[in-house]
mmCIF file of C-alpha atoms in Angstrom:
data_model
loop_
_atom_site.group_PDB
_atom_site.id
_atom_site.type_symbol
_atom_site.label_atom_id
_atom_site.label_comp_id
_atom_site.label_asym_id
_atom_site.label_seq_id
_atom_site.Cartn_x
_atom_site.Cartn_y
_atom_site.Cartn_z
ATOM 1 C CA UNK F 1 -66.062 7.860 -42.937
ATOM 2 C CA UNK F 2 -66.972 5.923 -40.261
ATOM 3 C CA UNK F 3 -63.811 3.953 -39.101
ATOM 4 C CA UNK F 4 -63.915 0.338 -38.861
ATOM 5 C CA UNK F 5 -63.725 -1.223 -35.589
ATOM 6 C CA UNK F 6 -60.157 -2.057 -34.586
ATOM 7 C CA UNK F 7 -59.049 -5.546 -34.686
ATOM 8 C CA UNK F 8 -57.775 -7.577 -31.693
ATOM 9 C CA UNK F 9 -54.115 -7.155 -32.678
ATOM 10 C CA UNK F 10 -54.516 -3.359 -32.994
ATOM 11 C CA UNK F 11 -56.189 -3.152 -29.444
ATOM 12 C CA UNK F 12 -53.137 -5.061 -28.283
ATOM 13 C CA UNK F 13 -50.753 -2.562 -29.760
ATOM 14 C CA UNK F 14 -52.691 0.284 -28.377
ATOM 15 C CA UNK F 15 -52.935 -1.152 -24.949
ATOM 16 C CA UNK F 16 -49.070 -1.821 -25.002
ATOM 17 C CA UNK F 17 -48.445 1.733 -25.965
ATOM 18 C CA UNK F 18 -50.693 3.128 -23.388
ATOM 19 C CA UNK F 19 -49.069 0.965 -20.763
ATOM 20 C CA UNK F 20 -45.532 2.254 -21.981
ATOM 21 C CA UNK F 21 -46.751 5.633 -21.669
ATOM 22 C CA UNK F 22 -48.291 5.165 -18.122
ATOM 23 C CA UNK F 23 -45.079 3.420 -16.977
ATOM 24 C CA UNK F 24 -42.958 6.446 -18.274
ATOM 25 C CA UNK F 25 -45.168 8.942 -16.569
ATOM 26 C CA UNK F 26 -44.768 6.984 -13.217
ATOM 27 C CA UNK F 27 -40.952 6.837 -13.539
ATOM 28 C CA UNK F 28 -40.827 10.518 -13.946
ATOM 29 C CA UNK F 29 -43.191 11.110 -11.132
ATOM 30 C CA UNK F 30 -41.146 8.812 -8.961
ATOM 31 C CA UNK F 31 -37.767 10.358 -9.980
ATOM 32 C CA UNK F 32 -39.362 13.768 -9.260
ATOM 33 C CA UNK F 33 -40.556 12.694 -5.628
ATOM 34 C CA UNK F 34 -37.126 11.176 -5.141
ATOM 35 C CA UNK F 35 -35.193 14.383 -6.004
ATOM 36 C CA UNK F 36 -37.674 16.302 -3.709
ATOM 37 C CA UNK F 37 -36.879 13.977 -0.986
ATOM 38 C CA UNK F 38 -33.187 14.364 -1.390
ATOM 39 C CA UNK F 39 -33.341 18.207 -1.634
ATOM 40 C CA UNK F 40 -35.422 18.361 1.445
ATOM 41 C CA UNK F 41 -33.086 15.952 3.289
ATOM 42 C CA UNK F 42 -29.987 18.096 2.590
ATOM 43 C CA UNK F 43 -26.403 16.900 1.503
ATOM 44 C CA UNK F 44 -25.928 13.426 0.691
ATOM 45 C CA UNK F 45 -22.678 13.198 2.522
ATOM 46 C CA UNK F 46 -22.647 15.038 5.996
ATOM 47 C CA UNK F 47 -20.025 17.797 6.234
ATOM 48 C CA UNK F 48 -17.206 16.805 8.513
ATOM 49 C CA UNK F 49 -17.753 17.530 12.285
ATOM 50 C CA UNK F 50 -15.264 19.998 13.835
ATOM 51 C CA UNK F 51 -13.553 18.328 16.892
ATOM 52 C CA UNK F 52 -12.728 20.652 19.587
ATOM 53 C CA UNK F 53 -9.504 19.585 21.566
ATOM 54 C CA UNK F 54 -10.137 19.151 25.177
ATOM 55 C CA UNK F 55 -7.361 20.228 27.512
ATOM 56 C CA UNK F 56 -6.660 17.784 30.128
ATOM 57 C CA UNK F 57 -6.010 19.152 33.571
ATOM 58 C CA UNK F 58 -4.253 17.264 36.577
ATOM 59 C CA UNK F 59 -4.821 17.152 40.197
ATOM 60 C CA UNK F 60 -1.840 17.374 42.639
ATOM 61 C CA UNK F 61 -2.461 15.756 45.692
ATOM 62 C CA UNK F 62 0.172 16.917 48.399
ATOM 63 C CA UNK F 63 0.904 14.713 51.257
ATOM 64 C CA UNK F 64 2.948 15.578 54.546
ATOM 65 C CA UNK F 65 6.131 13.690 54.136
ATOM 66 C CA UNK F 66 6.118 12.270 57.663
ATOM 67 C CA UNK F 67 2.548 11.667 58.539
ATOM 68 C CA UNK F 68 1.209 10.989 54.944
ATOM 69 C CA UNK F 69 -1.773 13.196 55.791
ATOM 70 C CA UNK F 70 -3.230 15.183 53.271
ATOM 71 C CA UNK F 71 -2.281 18.834 53.093
ATOM 72 C CA UNK F 72 -4.271 20.042 50.073
ATOM 73 C CA UNK F 73 -5.316 19.241 46.468
ATOM 74 C CA UNK F 74 -4.023 21.504 43.660
ATOM 75 C CA UNK F 75 -6.656 21.138 41.028
ATOM 76 C CA UNK F 76 -6.891 22.198 37.368
ATOM 77 C CA UNK F 77 -3.037 21.883 36.648
ATOM 78 C CA UNK F 78 -2.387 22.338 32.814
ATOM 79 C CA UNK F 79 -0.100 19.674 31.425
ATOM 80 C CA UNK F 80 2.407 22.424 30.475
ATOM 81 C CA UNK F 81 2.922 23.633 33.904
ATOM 82 C CA UNK F 82 6.138 23.146 35.934
ATOM 83 C CA UNK F 83 6.751 22.257 39.636
ATOM 84 C CA UNK F 84 7.428 25.802 40.290
ATOM 85 C CA UNK F 85 3.855 26.791 39.187
ATOM 86 C CA UNK F 86 2.501 23.973 41.374
ATOM 87 C CA UNK F 87 4.405 25.514 44.339
ATOM 88 C CA UNK F 88 2.817 28.849 43.586
ATOM 89 C CA UNK F 89 -0.769 27.604 43.704
ATOM 90 C CA UNK F 90 0.239 25.407 46.579
ATOM 91 C CA UNK F 91 1.274 28.752 48.310
ATOM 92 C CA UNK F 92 -1.967 30.419 47.564
ATOM 93 C CA UNK F 93 -3.905 27.559 49.350
ATOM 94 C CA UNK F 94 -1.207 27.557 52.257
ATOM 95 C CA UNK F 95 0.177 31.028 52.510
ATOM 96 C CA UNK F 96 2.693 30.024 55.396
ATOM 97 C CA UNK F 97 4.641 27.835 52.836
ATOM 98 C CA UNK F 98 6.282 30.102 50.315
ATOM 99 C CA UNK F 99 7.811 28.247 47.053
ATOM 100 C CA UNK F 100 11.371 28.487 48.209
ATOM 101 C CA UNK F 101 10.565 26.659 51.308
ATOM 102 C CA UNK F 102 8.612 23.737 49.741
ATOM 103 C CA UNK F 103 10.301 20.586 48.785
ATOM 104 C CA UNK F 104 8.336 17.912 46.954
ATOM 105 C CA UNK F 105 8.998 14.293 46.275
ATOM 106 C CA UNK F 106 7.665 11.552 44.325
ATOM 107 C CA UNK F 107 8.536 9.026 47.278
ATOM 108 C CA UNK F 108 8.913 9.822 50.742
ATOM 109 C CA UNK F 109 12.949 9.276 50.986
ATOM 110 C CA UNK F 110 13.519 10.189 47.295
ATOM 111 C CA UNK F 111 15.216 13.327 45.810
ATOM 112 C CA UNK F 112 13.773 16.473 45.978
ATOM 113 C CA UNK F 113 12.111 17.570 42.436
ATOM 114 C CA UNK F 114 13.605 20.485 40.511
ATOM 115 C CA UNK F 115 11.404 23.572 39.907
ATOM 116 C CA UNK F 116 11.768 23.091 36.366
ATOM 117 C CA UNK F 117 10.381 19.726 35.921
ATOM 118 C CA UNK F 118 7.178 19.348 33.807
ATOM 119 C CA UNK F 119 4.302 18.170 35.621
ATOM 120 C CA UNK F 120 3.100 15.919 32.718
ATOM 121 C CA UNK F 121 6.490 13.886 32.908
ATOM 122 C CA UNK F 122 5.327 13.034 36.514
ATOM 123 C CA UNK F 123 1.799 11.952 35.667
ATOM 124 C CA UNK F 124 0.778 8.403 35.355
ATOM 125 C CA UNK F 125 -2.682 9.053 35.639
ATOM 126 C CA UNK F 126 -4.892 12.277 36.078
ATOM 127 C CA UNK F 127 -4.073 12.317 39.827
ATOM 128 C CA UNK F 128 -0.443 13.066 40.941
ATOM 129 C CA UNK F 129 0.753 12.321 44.488
ATOM 130 C CA UNK F 130 3.585 14.274 45.949
ATOM 131 C CA UNK F 131 5.162 14.491 49.311
ATOM 132 C CA UNK F 132 5.937 17.898 50.951
ATOM 133 C CA UNK F 133 8.825 18.763 53.172
ATOM 134 C CA UNK F 134 9.560 21.999 54.801
ATOM 135 C CA UNK F 135 13.217 22.983 53.819
ATOM 136 C CA UNK F 136 13.285 25.832 56.510
ATOM 137 C CA UNK F 137 14.176 29.422 56.035
ATOM 138 C CA UNK F 138 15.733 29.905 52.688
ATOM 139 C CA UNK F 139 18.077 32.553 51.132
ATOM 140 C CA UNK F 140 18.911 33.312 47.521
ATOM 141 C CA UNK F 141 22.407 32.117 46.188
ATOM 142 C CA UNK F 142 23.507 35.723 45.582
ATOM 143 C CA UNK F 143 22.734 36.707 49.069
ATOM 144 C CA UNK F 144 24.478 33.710 50.293
ATOM 145 C CA UNK F 145 27.819 34.500 48.475
ATOM 146 C CA UNK F 146 27.774 38.344 48.937
ATOM 147 C CA UNK F 147 27.134 37.874 52.768
ATOM 148 C CA UNK F 148 30.020 35.007 52.799
ATOM 149 C CA UNK F 149 32.551 37.142 51.078
ATOM 150 C CA UNK F 150 31.795 40.553 52.437
ATOM 151 C CA UNK F 151 32.606 39.614 55.990
ATOM 152 C CA UNK F 152 36.154 38.495 55.447
ATOM 153 C CA UNK F 153 36.865 41.626 53.471
ATOM 154 C CA UNK F 154 35.675 43.938 56.371
ATOM 155 C CA UNK F 155 36.978 41.575 59.250
ATOM 156 C CA UNK F 156 40.633 41.711 57.722
ATOM 157 C CA UNK F 157 40.618 45.547 57.272
ATOM 158 C CA UNK F 158 39.445 45.890 60.959
ATOM 159 C CA UNK F 159 42.537 43.777 62.093
ATOM 160 C CA UNK F 160 44.839 45.653 59.611
ATOM 161 C CA UNK F 161 44.219 49.212 61.021
ATOM 162 C CA UNK F 162 45.125 47.654 64.617
ATOM 163 C CA UNK F 163 42.172 48.679 66.623
ATOM 164 C CA UNK F 164 43.000 49.486 70.219
ATOM 165 C CA UNK F 165 40.401 47.079 71.279
ATOM 166 C CA UNK F 166 42.384 44.279 69.575
ATOM 167 C CA UNK F 167 46.034 45.003 69.977
ATOM 168 C CA UNK F 168 48.074 47.035 72.580
ATOM 169 C CA UNK F 169 48.142 50.497 71.262
ATOM 170 C CA UNK F 170 51.444 51.397 72.575
ATOM 171 C CA UNK F 171 53.038 48.149 71.196
ATOM 172 C CA UNK F 172 51.488 48.993 67.907
ATOM 173 C CA UNK F 173 53.101 52.498 67.442
ATOM 174 C CA UNK F 174 56.714 51.070 68.373
ATOM 175 C CA UNK F 175 56.936 48.085 66.343
ATOM 176 C CA UNK F 176 57.546 48.705 62.693
ATOM 177 C CA UNK F 177 55.264 46.944 59.905
ATOM 178 C CA UNK F 178 57.237 44.589 57.535
ATOM 179 C CA UNK F 179 56.090 45.409 53.989
ATOM 180 C CA UNK F 180 54.665 41.558 53.635
ATOM 181 C CA UNK F 181 51.878 42.704 55.991
ATOM 182 C CA UNK F 182 50.777 45.457 53.681
ATOM 183 C CA UNK F 183 51.130 42.919 50.723
ATOM 184 C CA UNK F 184 49.172 40.487 52.388
ATOM 185 C CA UNK F 185 46.353 42.920 53.147
ATOM 186 C CA UNK F 186 46.309 43.788 49.397
ATOM 187 C CA UNK F 187 46.232 40.303 48.334
ATOM 188 C CA UNK F 188 43.556 39.192 50.701
ATOM 189 C CA UNK F 189 41.319 42.153 49.846
ATOM 190 C CA UNK F 190 41.841 41.233 46.034
ATOM 191 C CA UNK F 191 40.888 37.899 46.401
ATOM 192 C CA UNK F 192 37.470 38.636 48.140
ATOM 193 C CA UNK F 193 36.762 41.670 45.800
ATOM 194 C CA UNK F 194 37.303 39.278 42.949
ATOM 195 C CA UNK F 195 34.518 36.898 44.422
ATOM 196 C CA UNK F 196 32.324 39.647 45.090
ATOM 197 C CA UNK F 197 32.451 41.133 41.444
ATOM 198 C CA UNK F 198 32.156 37.752 39.992
ATOM 199 C CA UNK F 199 29.053 36.899 41.981
ATOM 200 C CA UNK F 200 27.568 40.171 40.888
ATOM 201 C CA UNK F 201 28.621 40.385 37.188
ATOM 202 C CA UNK F 202 29.914 36.928 36.156
ATOM 203 C CA UNK F 203 28.057 34.104 37.837
ATOM 204 C CA UNK F 204 24.474 33.595 36.915
ATOM 205 C CA UNK F 205 22.271 31.807 39.461
ATOM 206 C CA UNK F 206 18.957 30.323 38.329
ATOM 207 C CA UNK F 207 16.991 31.710 41.142
ATOM 208 C CA UNK F 208 17.700 29.052 43.316
ATOM 209 C CA UNK F 209 17.782 29.010 46.987
ATOM 210 C CA UNK F 210 19.670 27.374 49.933
ATOM 211 C CA UNK F 211 18.805 26.780 53.549
ATOM 212 C CA UNK F 212 19.700 29.587 55.884
ATOM 213 C CA UNK F 213 21.597 27.103 58.212
ATOM 214 C CA UNK F 214 24.079 26.700 55.308
ATOM 215 C CA UNK F 215 24.839 30.376 54.993
ATOM 216 C CA UNK F 216 25.248 30.690 58.851
ATOM 217 C CA UNK F 217 27.909 27.586 58.575
ATOM 218 C CA UNK F 218 29.672 29.251 55.707
ATOM 219 C CA UNK F 219 29.744 32.598 57.114
ATOM 220 C CA UNK F 220 31.130 30.967 60.539
ATOM 221 C CA UNK F 221 33.901 29.096 58.670
ATOM 222 C CA UNK F 222 35.171 32.132 56.392
ATOM 223 C CA UNK F 223 34.483 34.848 59.066
ATOM 224 C CA UNK F 224 36.066 32.720 61.880
ATOM 225 C CA UNK F 225 39.279 31.756 59.896
ATOM 226 C CA UNK F 226 39.722 35.225 58.691
ATOM 227 C CA UNK F 227 39.696 36.757 62.185
ATOM 228 C CA UNK F 228 42.460 34.119 63.225
ATOM 229 C CA UNK F 229 44.617 34.826 60.039
ATOM 230 C CA UNK F 230 44.321 38.511 60.376
ATOM 231 C CA UNK F 231 45.040 38.574 64.090
ATOM 232 C CA UNK F 232 48.469 36.900 63.515
ATOM 233 C CA UNK F 233 49.590 38.479 60.308
ATOM 234 C CA UNK F 234 48.719 42.054 61.511
ATOM 235 C CA UNK F 235 49.932 41.559 64.999
ATOM 236 C CA UNK F 236 52.770 43.876 66.252
ATOM 237 C CA UNK F 237 54.929 40.938 67.003
ATOM 238 C CA UNK F 238 54.571 39.357 63.526
ATOM 239 C CA UNK F 239 57.808 37.940 62.323
ATOM 240 C CA UNK F 240 58.310 37.872 58.323
ATOM 241 C CA UNK F 241 59.075 34.753 56.115
ATOM 242 C CA UNK F 242 62.329 33.059 56.722
ATOM 243 C CA UNK F 243 63.836 33.679 53.109
ATOM 244 C CA UNK F 244 62.974 37.135 53.036
ATOM 245 C CA UNK F 245 61.915 39.253 50.087
ATOM 246 C CA UNK F 246 62.748 36.508 47.558
ATOM 247 C CA UNK F 247 60.259 34.143 49.205
ATOM 248 C CA UNK F 248 57.636 36.975 49.495
ATOM 249 C CA UNK F 249 57.953 37.998 46.058
ATOM 250 C CA UNK F 250 57.799 34.499 44.332
ATOM 251 C CA UNK F 251 54.601 33.648 46.378
ATOM 252 C CA UNK F 252 52.927 37.078 45.711
ATOM 253 C CA UNK F 253 53.609 36.419 41.865
ATOM 254 C CA UNK F 254 52.228 32.888 42.042
ATOM 255 C CA UNK F 255 49.359 34.295 43.993
ATOM 256 C CA UNK F 256 48.331 36.783 41.281
ATOM 257 C CA UNK F 257 48.686 34.263 38.439
ATOM 258 C CA UNK F 258 46.349 31.949 40.298
ATOM 259 C CA UNK F 259 44.005 34.871 40.915
ATOM 260 C CA UNK F 260 43.876 35.697 37.125
ATOM 261 C CA UNK F 261 43.460 32.128 36.253
ATOM 262 C CA UNK F 262 40.717 31.566 38.477
ATOM 263 C CA UNK F 263 38.801 34.650 37.057
ATOM 264 C CA UNK F 264 39.535 33.659 33.392
ATOM 265 C CA UNK F 265 38.204 30.109 34.078
ATOM 266 C CA UNK F 266 35.104 31.538 35.709
ATOM 267 C CA UNK F 267 34.542 33.732 32.677
ATOM 268 C CA UNK F 268 34.925 30.846 30.228
ATOM 269 C CA UNK F 269 32.516 28.809 32.315
ATOM 270 C CA UNK F 270 29.856 31.414 32.481
ATOM 271 C CA UNK F 271 30.159 32.147 28.646
ATOM 272 C CA UNK F 272 29.455 28.422 28.031
ATOM 273 C CA UNK F 273 26.348 28.601 30.232
ATOM 274 C CA UNK F 274 24.968 31.866 28.806
ATOM 275 C CA UNK F 275 25.577 30.800 25.072
ATOM 276 C CA UNK F 276 23.705 27.384 25.924
ATOM 277 C CA UNK F 277 26.157 25.189 23.986
ATOM 278 C CA UNK F 278 26.269 22.549 26.585
ATOM 279 C CA UNK F 279 26.904 19.861 24.066
ATOM 280 C CA UNK F 280 30.707 19.785 24.764
ATOM 281 C CA UNK F 281 33.093 20.209 27.401
ATOM 282 C CA UNK F 282 34.737 23.749 27.634
ATOM 283 C CA UNK F 283 37.971 23.751 25.430
ATOM 284 C CA UNK F 284 41.059 25.999 25.982
ATOM 285 C CA UNK F 285 41.323 29.119 24.098
ATOM 286 C CA UNK F 286 44.126 31.475 23.083
ATOM 287 C CA UNK F 287 44.163 32.656 26.864
ATOM 288 C CA UNK F 288 46.940 30.363 28.276
ATOM 289 C CA UNK F 289 45.134 30.442 31.716
ATOM 290 C CA UNK F 290 42.391 28.338 30.216
ATOM 291 C CA UNK F 291 45.074 25.725 28.920
ATOM 292 C CA UNK F 292 44.474 23.982 32.213
ATOM 293 C CA UNK F 293 41.420 22.491 30.941
ATOM 294 C CA UNK F 294 43.706 20.030 28.899
ATOM 295 C CA UNK F 295 44.747 18.380 32.083
ATOM 296 C CA UNK F 296 41.849 18.843 34.881
ATOM 297 C CA UNK F 297 38.088 19.129 34.380
ATOM 298 C CA UNK F 298 37.815 21.620 37.424
ATOM 299 C CA UNK F 299 40.602 24.253 36.930
ATOM 300 C CA UNK F 300 38.844 26.913 38.924
ATOM 301 C CA UNK F 301 39.277 24.961 42.061
ATOM 302 C CA UNK F 302 42.935 24.096 41.016
ATOM 303 C CA UNK F 303 43.616 27.930 40.954
ATOM 304 C CA UNK F 304 41.567 28.525 44.187
ATOM 305 C CA UNK F 305 43.850 26.198 46.208
ATOM 306 C CA UNK F 306 46.875 27.472 44.354
ATOM 307 C CA UNK F 307 46.029 30.976 45.646
ATOM 308 C CA UNK F 308 45.851 29.980 49.153
ATOM 309 C CA UNK F 309 49.094 27.715 49.111
ATOM 310 C CA UNK F 310 50.776 30.919 47.877
ATOM 311 C CA UNK F 311 49.234 33.005 50.520
ATOM 312 C CA UNK F 312 50.557 30.467 52.970
ATOM 313 C CA UNK F 313 54.126 30.621 51.640
ATOM 314 C CA UNK F 314 53.897 34.540 51.297
ATOM 315 C CA UNK F 315 52.925 35.046 55.050
ATOM 316 C CA UNK F 316 54.533 31.886 56.471
ATOM 317 C CA UNK F 317 51.725 31.594 59.238
ATOM 318 C CA UNK F 318 50.246 28.435 60.707
ATOM 319 C CA UNK F 319 46.464 29.767 60.610
ATOM 320 C CA UNK F 320 46.752 30.256 56.811
ATOM 321 C CA UNK F 321 48.342 26.928 56.280
ATOM 322 C CA UNK F 322 45.468 25.136 58.399
ATOM 323 C CA UNK F 323 42.895 27.075 56.332
ATOM 324 C CA UNK F 324 44.727 26.169 52.920
ATOM 325 C CA UNK F 325 44.746 22.361 54.088
ATOM 326 C CA UNK F 326 41.013 22.468 54.821
ATOM 327 C CA UNK F 327 40.302 24.211 51.458
ATOM 328 C CA UNK F 328 42.139 21.625 49.666
ATOM 329 C CA UNK F 329 40.051 18.819 51.099
ATOM 330 C CA UNK F 330 36.697 20.654 50.704
ATOM 331 C CA UNK F 331 37.607 21.494 46.979
ATOM 332 C CA UNK F 332 38.718 18.114 46.220
ATOM 333 C CA UNK F 333 35.329 16.881 47.351
ATOM 334 C CA UNK F 334 33.542 19.308 45.081
ATOM 335 C CA UNK F 335 35.936 18.406 42.343
ATOM 336 C CA UNK F 336 35.255 14.862 42.429
ATOM 337 C CA UNK F 337 31.521 15.332 42.494
ATOM 338 C CA UNK F 338 31.579 17.600 39.421
ATOM 339 C CA UNK F 339 34.051 15.357 37.729
ATOM 340 C CA UNK F 340 31.564 12.482 38.095
ATOM 341 C CA UNK F 341 28.766 14.693 36.625
ATOM 342 C CA UNK F 342 31.091 15.537 33.467
ATOM 343 C CA UNK F 343 32.162 11.911 32.964
ATOM 344 C CA UNK F 344 28.128 11.215 32.400
ATOM 345 C CA UNK F 345 27.774 14.153 30.046
ATOM 346 C CA UNK F 346 31.028 14.492 28.356
ATOM 347 C CA UNK F 347 32.630 11.033 28.605
ATOM 348 C CA UNK F 348 35.009 10.870 25.626
ATOM 349 C CA UNK F 349 36.549 14.258 26.371
ATOM 350 C CA UNK F 350 36.940 14.109 30.270
ATOM 351 C CA UNK F 351 37.804 10.358 30.682
ATOM 352 C CA UNK F 352 41.554 11.126 30.567
ATOM 353 C CA UNK F 353 41.414 14.359 32.762
ATOM 354 C CA UNK F 354 42.014 14.546 36.266
ATOM 355 C CA UNK F 355 39.385 16.151 38.685
ATOM 356 C CA UNK F 356 41.316 18.836 40.279
ATOM 357 C CA UNK F 357 45.221 18.173 40.428
ATOM 358 C CA UNK F 358 46.932 15.951 37.761
ATOM 359 C CA UNK F 359 47.736 12.421 38.919
ATOM 360 C CA UNK F 360 46.968 13.103 42.505
ATOM 361 C CA UNK F 361 43.146 13.756 42.180
#
């Protein structure tokens, strides 16, 4: 049958239905196009960008300490470098200045910086300015002490054997040697042999250096006084102490005790430095020679001057007495300097101690 023509209401329904179908078709197509756009664009959220750490380098400008003229610029210095690394690079740029001879300062009249200082701790900006000073010819501390202590040992033995070029040979053969002369030679050699062995096996030096002129002054002092002391004690006309064997025996016993105490104190200080436990002051142990730590902060100097005072009493000679007096002055100055450092680091433990001699120093 032929259908009847549709009514206007029916047409409206068809139009609405067709419009809905077309709208849904357009939405589907739009979503499809949007999804294709997203897929072609990649991820909605970009992946994190890897940040590469940039290493900061410093430039060290080295100026002459007197004229303020620029000597060189050490570039590309890493932040972890020490001042010793800068000195090595400076040595490559200026071969005539080897590291131990270079003294670097932040200010012209300021203190010399230590080799262990980190270069980053000195930096205010990327350019660091340091002032250079020539420290002169340098020698290592081990060489310094070995040279200083070997001389007195050999010089004293030359006087002890009474060379004909020093004493009259006829007078030397006639006069009898008092036992204190042999004992003095033994004690003097023991003292410097102990120093040499401790320099080689006990004391540990951190690779530091000292000017050559200091070694010359030290050798002149020790070698000169040793010659003067040995000349009088080993002279054919030498007279023994006034109180005889009693004075010699008591003084020799005190000398040996001071030598033993000095050795054990040096071992205790070296053991503390090797172990790295620098948070507290060295405390006495079961060894009675270390009990002096209860009274003084530098007992090694106390035992050292005790040795020379005992040697003076044992030989009863003026040159030894003058040498002992000068040693007391020098070591009291060293002890006061160390005591001030100990007060800064170990104040509660050191504040009631003396520097070298109780009550006096």
